[in-house]
mmCIF file with all atom_site columns, C-alpha atoms in Angstrom:
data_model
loop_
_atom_site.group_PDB
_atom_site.id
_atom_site.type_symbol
_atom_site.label_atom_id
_atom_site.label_alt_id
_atom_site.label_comp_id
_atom_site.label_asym_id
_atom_site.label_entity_id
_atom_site.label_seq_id
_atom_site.pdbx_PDB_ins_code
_atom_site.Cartn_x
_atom_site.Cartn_y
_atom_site.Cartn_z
_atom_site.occupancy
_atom_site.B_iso_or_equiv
_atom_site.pdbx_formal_charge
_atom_site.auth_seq_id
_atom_site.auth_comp_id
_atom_site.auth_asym_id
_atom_site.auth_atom_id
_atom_site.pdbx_PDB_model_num
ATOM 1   C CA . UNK Y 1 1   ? 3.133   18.729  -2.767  1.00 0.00 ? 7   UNK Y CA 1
ATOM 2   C CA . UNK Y 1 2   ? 3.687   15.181  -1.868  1.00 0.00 ? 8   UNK Y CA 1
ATOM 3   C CA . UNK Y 1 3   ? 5.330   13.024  -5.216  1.00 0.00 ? 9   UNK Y CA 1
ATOM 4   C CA . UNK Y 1 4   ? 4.574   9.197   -4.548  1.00 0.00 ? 10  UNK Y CA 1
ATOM 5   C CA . UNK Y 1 5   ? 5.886   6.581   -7.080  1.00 0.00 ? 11  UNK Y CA 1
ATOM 6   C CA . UNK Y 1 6   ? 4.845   2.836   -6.434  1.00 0.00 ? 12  UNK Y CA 1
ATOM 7   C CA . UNK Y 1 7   ? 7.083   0.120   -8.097  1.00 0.00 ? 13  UNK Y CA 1
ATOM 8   C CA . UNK Y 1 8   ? 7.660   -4.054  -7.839  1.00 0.00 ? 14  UNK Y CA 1
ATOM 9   C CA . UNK Y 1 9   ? 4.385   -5.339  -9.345  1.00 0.00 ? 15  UNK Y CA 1
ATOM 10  C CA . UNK Y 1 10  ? 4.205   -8.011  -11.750 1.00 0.00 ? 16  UNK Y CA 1
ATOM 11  C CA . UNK Y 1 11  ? 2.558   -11.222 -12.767 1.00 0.00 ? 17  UNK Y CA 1
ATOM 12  C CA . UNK Y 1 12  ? 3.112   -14.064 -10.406 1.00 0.00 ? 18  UNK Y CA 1
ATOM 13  C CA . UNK Y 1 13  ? 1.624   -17.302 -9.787  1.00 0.00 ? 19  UNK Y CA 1
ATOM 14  C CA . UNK Y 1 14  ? -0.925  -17.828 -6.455  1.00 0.00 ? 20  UNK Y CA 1
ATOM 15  C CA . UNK Y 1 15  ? 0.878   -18.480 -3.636  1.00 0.00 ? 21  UNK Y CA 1
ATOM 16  C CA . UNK Y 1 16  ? 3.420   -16.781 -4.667  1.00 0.00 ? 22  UNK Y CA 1
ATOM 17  C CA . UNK Y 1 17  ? 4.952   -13.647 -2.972  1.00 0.00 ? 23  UNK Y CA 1
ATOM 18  C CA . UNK Y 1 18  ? 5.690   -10.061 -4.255  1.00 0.00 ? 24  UNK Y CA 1
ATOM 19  C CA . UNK Y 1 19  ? 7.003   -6.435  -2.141  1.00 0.00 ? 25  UNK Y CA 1
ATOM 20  C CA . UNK Y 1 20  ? 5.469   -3.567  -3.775  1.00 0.00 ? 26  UNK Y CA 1
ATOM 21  C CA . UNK Y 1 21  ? 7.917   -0.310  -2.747  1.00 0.00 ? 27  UNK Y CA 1
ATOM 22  C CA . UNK Y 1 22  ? 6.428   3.657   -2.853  1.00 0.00 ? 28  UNK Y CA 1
ATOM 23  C CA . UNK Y 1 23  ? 8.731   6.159   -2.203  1.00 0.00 ? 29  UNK Y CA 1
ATOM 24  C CA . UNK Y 1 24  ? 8.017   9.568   -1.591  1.00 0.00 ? 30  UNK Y CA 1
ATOM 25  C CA . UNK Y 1 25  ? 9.285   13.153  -1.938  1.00 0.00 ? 31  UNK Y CA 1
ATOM 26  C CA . UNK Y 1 26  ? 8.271   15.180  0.291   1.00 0.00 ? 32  UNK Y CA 1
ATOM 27  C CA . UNK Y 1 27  ? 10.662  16.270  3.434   1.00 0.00 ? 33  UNK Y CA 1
ATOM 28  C CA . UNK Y 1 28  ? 7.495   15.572  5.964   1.00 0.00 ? 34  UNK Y CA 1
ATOM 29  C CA . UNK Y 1 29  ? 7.075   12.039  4.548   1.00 0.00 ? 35  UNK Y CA 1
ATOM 30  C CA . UNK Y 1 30  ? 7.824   10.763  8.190   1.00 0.00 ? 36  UNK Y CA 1
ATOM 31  C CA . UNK Y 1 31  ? 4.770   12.652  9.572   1.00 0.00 ? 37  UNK Y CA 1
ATOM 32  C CA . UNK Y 1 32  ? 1.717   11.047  7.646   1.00 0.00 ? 38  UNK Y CA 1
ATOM 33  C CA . UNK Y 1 33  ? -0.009  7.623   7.940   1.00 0.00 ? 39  UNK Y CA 1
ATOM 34  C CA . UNK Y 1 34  ? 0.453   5.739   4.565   1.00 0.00 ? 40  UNK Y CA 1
ATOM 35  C CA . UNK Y 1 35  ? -1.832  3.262   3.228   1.00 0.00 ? 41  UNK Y CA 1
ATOM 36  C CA . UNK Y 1 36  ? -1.986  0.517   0.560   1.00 0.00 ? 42  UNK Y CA 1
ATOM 37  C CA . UNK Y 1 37  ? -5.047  0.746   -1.725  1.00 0.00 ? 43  UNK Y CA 1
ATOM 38  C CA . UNK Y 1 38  ? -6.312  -1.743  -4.847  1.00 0.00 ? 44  UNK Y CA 1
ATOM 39  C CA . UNK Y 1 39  ? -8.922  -1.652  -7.612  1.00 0.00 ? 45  UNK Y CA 1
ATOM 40  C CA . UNK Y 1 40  ? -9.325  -4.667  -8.831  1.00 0.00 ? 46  UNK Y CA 1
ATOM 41  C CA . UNK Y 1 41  ? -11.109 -4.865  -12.885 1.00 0.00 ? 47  UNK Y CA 1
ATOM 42  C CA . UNK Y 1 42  ? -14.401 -3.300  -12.551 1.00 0.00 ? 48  UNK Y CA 1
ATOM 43  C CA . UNK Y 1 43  ? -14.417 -3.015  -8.788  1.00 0.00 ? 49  UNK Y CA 1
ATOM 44  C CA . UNK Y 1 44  ? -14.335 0.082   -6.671  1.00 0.00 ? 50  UNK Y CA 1
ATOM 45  C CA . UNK Y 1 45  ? -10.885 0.976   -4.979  1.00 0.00 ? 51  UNK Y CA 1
ATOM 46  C CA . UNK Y 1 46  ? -10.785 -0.875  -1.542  1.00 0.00 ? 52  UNK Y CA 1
ATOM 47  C CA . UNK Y 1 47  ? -8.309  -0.725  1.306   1.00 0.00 ? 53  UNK Y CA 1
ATOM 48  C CA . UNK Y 1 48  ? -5.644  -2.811  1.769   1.00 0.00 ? 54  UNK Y CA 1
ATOM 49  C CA . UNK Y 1 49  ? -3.633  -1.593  4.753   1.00 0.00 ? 55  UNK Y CA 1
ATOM 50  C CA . UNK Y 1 50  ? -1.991  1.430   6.557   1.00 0.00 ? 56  UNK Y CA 1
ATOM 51  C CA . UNK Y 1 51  ? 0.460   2.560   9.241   1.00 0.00 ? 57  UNK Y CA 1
ATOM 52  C CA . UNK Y 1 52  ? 1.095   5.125   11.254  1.00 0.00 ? 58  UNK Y CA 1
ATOM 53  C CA . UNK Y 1 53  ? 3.808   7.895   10.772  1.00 0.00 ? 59  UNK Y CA 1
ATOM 54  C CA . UNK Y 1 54  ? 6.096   6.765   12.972  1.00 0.00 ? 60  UNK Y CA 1
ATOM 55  C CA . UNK Y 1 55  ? 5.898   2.582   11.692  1.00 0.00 ? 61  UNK Y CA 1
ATOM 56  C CA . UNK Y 1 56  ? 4.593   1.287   15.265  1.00 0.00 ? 62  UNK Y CA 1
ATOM 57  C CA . UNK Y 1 57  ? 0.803   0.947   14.430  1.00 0.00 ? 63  UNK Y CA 1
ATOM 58  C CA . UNK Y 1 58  ? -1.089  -0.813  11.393  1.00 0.00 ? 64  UNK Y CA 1
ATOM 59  C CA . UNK Y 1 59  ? -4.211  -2.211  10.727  1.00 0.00 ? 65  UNK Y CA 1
ATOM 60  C CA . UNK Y 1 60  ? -5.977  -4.681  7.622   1.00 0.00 ? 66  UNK Y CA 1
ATOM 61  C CA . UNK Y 1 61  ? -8.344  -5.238  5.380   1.00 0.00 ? 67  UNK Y CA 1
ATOM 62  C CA . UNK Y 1 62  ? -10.170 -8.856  6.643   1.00 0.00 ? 68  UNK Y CA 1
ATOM 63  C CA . UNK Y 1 63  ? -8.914  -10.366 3.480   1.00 0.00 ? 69  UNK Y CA 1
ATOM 64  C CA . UNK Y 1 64  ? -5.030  -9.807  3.376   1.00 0.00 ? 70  UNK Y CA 1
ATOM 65  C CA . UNK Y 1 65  ? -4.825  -10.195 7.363   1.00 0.00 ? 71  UNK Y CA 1
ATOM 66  C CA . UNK Y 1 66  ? -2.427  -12.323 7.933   1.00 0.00 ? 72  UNK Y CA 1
ATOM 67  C CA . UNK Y 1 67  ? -0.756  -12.288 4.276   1.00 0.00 ? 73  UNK Y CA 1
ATOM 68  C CA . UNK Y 1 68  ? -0.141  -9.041  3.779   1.00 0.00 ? 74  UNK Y CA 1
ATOM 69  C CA . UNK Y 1 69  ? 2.549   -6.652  5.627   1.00 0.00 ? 75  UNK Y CA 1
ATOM 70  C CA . UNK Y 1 70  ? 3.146   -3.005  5.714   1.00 0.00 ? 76  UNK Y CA 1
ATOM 71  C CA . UNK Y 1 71  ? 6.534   -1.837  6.844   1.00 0.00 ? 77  UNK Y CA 1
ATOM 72  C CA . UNK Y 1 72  ? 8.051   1.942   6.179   1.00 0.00 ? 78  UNK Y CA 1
ATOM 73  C CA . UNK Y 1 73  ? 11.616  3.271   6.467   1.00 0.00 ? 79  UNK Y CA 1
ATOM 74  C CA . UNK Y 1 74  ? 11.163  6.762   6.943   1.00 0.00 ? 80  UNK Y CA 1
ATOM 75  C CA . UNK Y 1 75  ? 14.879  7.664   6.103   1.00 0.00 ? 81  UNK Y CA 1
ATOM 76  C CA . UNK Y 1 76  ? 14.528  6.482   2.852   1.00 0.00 ? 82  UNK Y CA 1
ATOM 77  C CA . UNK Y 1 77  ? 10.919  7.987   2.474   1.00 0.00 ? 83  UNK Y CA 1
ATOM 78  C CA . UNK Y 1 78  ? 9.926   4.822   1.574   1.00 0.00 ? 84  UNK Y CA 1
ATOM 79  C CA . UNK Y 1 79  ? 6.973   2.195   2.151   1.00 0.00 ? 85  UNK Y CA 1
ATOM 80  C CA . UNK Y 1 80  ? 6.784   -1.156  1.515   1.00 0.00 ? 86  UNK Y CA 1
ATOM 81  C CA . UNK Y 1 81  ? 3.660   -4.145  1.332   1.00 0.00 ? 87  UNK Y CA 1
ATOM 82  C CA . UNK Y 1 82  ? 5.117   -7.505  1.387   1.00 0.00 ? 88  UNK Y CA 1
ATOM 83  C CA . UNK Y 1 83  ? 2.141   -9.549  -0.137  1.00 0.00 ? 89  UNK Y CA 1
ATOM 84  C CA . UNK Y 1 84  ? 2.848   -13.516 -0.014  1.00 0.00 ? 90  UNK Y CA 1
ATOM 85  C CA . UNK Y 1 85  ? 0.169   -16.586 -0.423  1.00 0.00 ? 91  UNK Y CA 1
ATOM 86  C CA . UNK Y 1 86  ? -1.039  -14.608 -3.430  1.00 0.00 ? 92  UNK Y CA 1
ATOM 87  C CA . UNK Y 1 87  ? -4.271  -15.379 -4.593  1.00 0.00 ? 93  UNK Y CA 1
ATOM 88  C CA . UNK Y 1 88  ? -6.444  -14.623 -8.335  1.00 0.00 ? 94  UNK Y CA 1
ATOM 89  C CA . UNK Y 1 89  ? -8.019  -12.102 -6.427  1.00 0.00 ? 95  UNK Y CA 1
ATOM 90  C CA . UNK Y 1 90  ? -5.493  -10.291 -4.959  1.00 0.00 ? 96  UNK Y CA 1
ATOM 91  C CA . UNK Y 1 91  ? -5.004  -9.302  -9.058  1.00 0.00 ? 97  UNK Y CA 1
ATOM 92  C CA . UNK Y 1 92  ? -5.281  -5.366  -9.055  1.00 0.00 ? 98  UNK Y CA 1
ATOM 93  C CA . UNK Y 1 93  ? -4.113  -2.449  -9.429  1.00 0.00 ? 99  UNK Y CA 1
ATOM 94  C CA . UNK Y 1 94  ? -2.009  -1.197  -6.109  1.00 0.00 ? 100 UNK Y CA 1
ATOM 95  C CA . UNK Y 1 95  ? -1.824  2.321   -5.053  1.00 0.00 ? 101 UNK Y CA 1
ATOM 96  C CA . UNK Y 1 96  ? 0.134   3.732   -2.068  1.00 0.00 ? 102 UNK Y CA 1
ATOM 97  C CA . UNK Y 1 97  ? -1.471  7.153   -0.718  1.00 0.00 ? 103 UNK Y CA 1
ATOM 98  C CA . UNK Y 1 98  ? -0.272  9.608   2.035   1.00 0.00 ? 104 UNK Y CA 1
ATOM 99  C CA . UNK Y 1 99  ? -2.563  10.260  5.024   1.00 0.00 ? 105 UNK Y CA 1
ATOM 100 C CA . UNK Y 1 100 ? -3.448  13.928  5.960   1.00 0.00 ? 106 UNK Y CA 1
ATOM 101 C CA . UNK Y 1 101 ? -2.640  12.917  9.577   1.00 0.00 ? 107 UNK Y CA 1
ATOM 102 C CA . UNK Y 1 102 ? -0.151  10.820  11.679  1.00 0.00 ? 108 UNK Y CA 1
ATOM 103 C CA . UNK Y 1 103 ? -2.812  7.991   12.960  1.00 0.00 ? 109 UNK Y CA 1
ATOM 104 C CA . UNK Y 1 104 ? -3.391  5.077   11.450  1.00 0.00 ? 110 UNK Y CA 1
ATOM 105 C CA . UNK Y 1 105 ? -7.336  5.605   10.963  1.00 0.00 ? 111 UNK Y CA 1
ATOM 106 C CA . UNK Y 1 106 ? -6.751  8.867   9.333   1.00 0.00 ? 112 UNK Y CA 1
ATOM 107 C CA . UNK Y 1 107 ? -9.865  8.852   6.570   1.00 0.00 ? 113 UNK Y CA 1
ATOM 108 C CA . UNK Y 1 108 ? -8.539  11.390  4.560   1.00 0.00 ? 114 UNK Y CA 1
ATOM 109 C CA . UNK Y 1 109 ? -5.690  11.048  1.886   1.00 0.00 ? 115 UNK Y CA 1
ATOM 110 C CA . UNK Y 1 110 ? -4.216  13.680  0.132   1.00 0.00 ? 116 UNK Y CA 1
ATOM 111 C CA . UNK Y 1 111 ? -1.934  12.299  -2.058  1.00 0.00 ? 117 UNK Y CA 1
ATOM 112 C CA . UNK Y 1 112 ? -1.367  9.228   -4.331  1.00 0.00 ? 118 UNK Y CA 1
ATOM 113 C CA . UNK Y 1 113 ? 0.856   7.265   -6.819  1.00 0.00 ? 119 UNK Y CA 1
ATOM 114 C CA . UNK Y 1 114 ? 0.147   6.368   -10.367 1.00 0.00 ? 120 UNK Y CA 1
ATOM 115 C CA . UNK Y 1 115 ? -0.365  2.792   -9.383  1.00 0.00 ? 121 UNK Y CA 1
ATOM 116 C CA . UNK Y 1 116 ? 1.457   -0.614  -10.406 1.00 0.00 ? 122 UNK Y CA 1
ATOM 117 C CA . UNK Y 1 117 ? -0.323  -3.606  -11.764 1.00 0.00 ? 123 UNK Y CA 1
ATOM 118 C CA . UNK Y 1 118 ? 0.133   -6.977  -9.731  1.00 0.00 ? 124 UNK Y CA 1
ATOM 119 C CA . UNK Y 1 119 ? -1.611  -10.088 -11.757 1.00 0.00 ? 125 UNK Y CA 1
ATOM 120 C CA . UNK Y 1 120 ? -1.990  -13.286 -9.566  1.00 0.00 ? 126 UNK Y CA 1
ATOM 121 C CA . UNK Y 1 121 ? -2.717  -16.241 -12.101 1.00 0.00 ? 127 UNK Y CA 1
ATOM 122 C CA . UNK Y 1 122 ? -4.107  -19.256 -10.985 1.00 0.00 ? 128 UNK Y CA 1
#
């Protein structure tokens, strides 16, 4: 079982910047993917980003390339998306989630957090 608690959201202003943190629990932590989801109000959940296991490989949704960084520090089980030039739309709920695999593209993910709210105002 995989514990993954998400924390640093808030309201902010657009073009502001926020780092949302998720830190796991689980002793493998180091040997999944982990990805960044959203759902913004009465939108499906979407992808937002991911990295590999070992913190060398990423990829991005189209609209937070270039804005939006994923980073993990596998000693401290931990993940981090550093979100700046924050737009209205970027308003959601964020979720971090553990891959079932190592890569990147992994499709499948087996565990989540409870969420944290993140409110851009305009």
């Amino acid at each position: 079982q995989v514990q993954l608690v998400e924390s640093g959201g808030g309201l902010v202003q657009a073009g502001d910047s926020l780092r949302l943190s998720c830190v796991g629990s689980a002793r493998t932590f180091s040997a999944y993917a982990m990805a960044w989801f959203r759902r913004a109000p009465g939108k499906e959940r979407e992808f937002v980003t991911a990295i590999n296991s070992n913190g060398v490989t990423t990829r991005y949704a189209d609209a937070v390339k270039g804005r939006f960084t994923i980073s993990r520090d596998n000693a401290k089980k931990t993940v981090y998306l550093q979100m700046n030039s924050l737009k209205p739309e970027d308003t959601a709920v964020y979720y971090c989630a553990a891959a079932g695999g190592a890569s990147v593209y992994s499709n499948t993910f087996n565990y989540w957090g409870q969420g944290t709210q993140v409110t851009v105002s305009s």
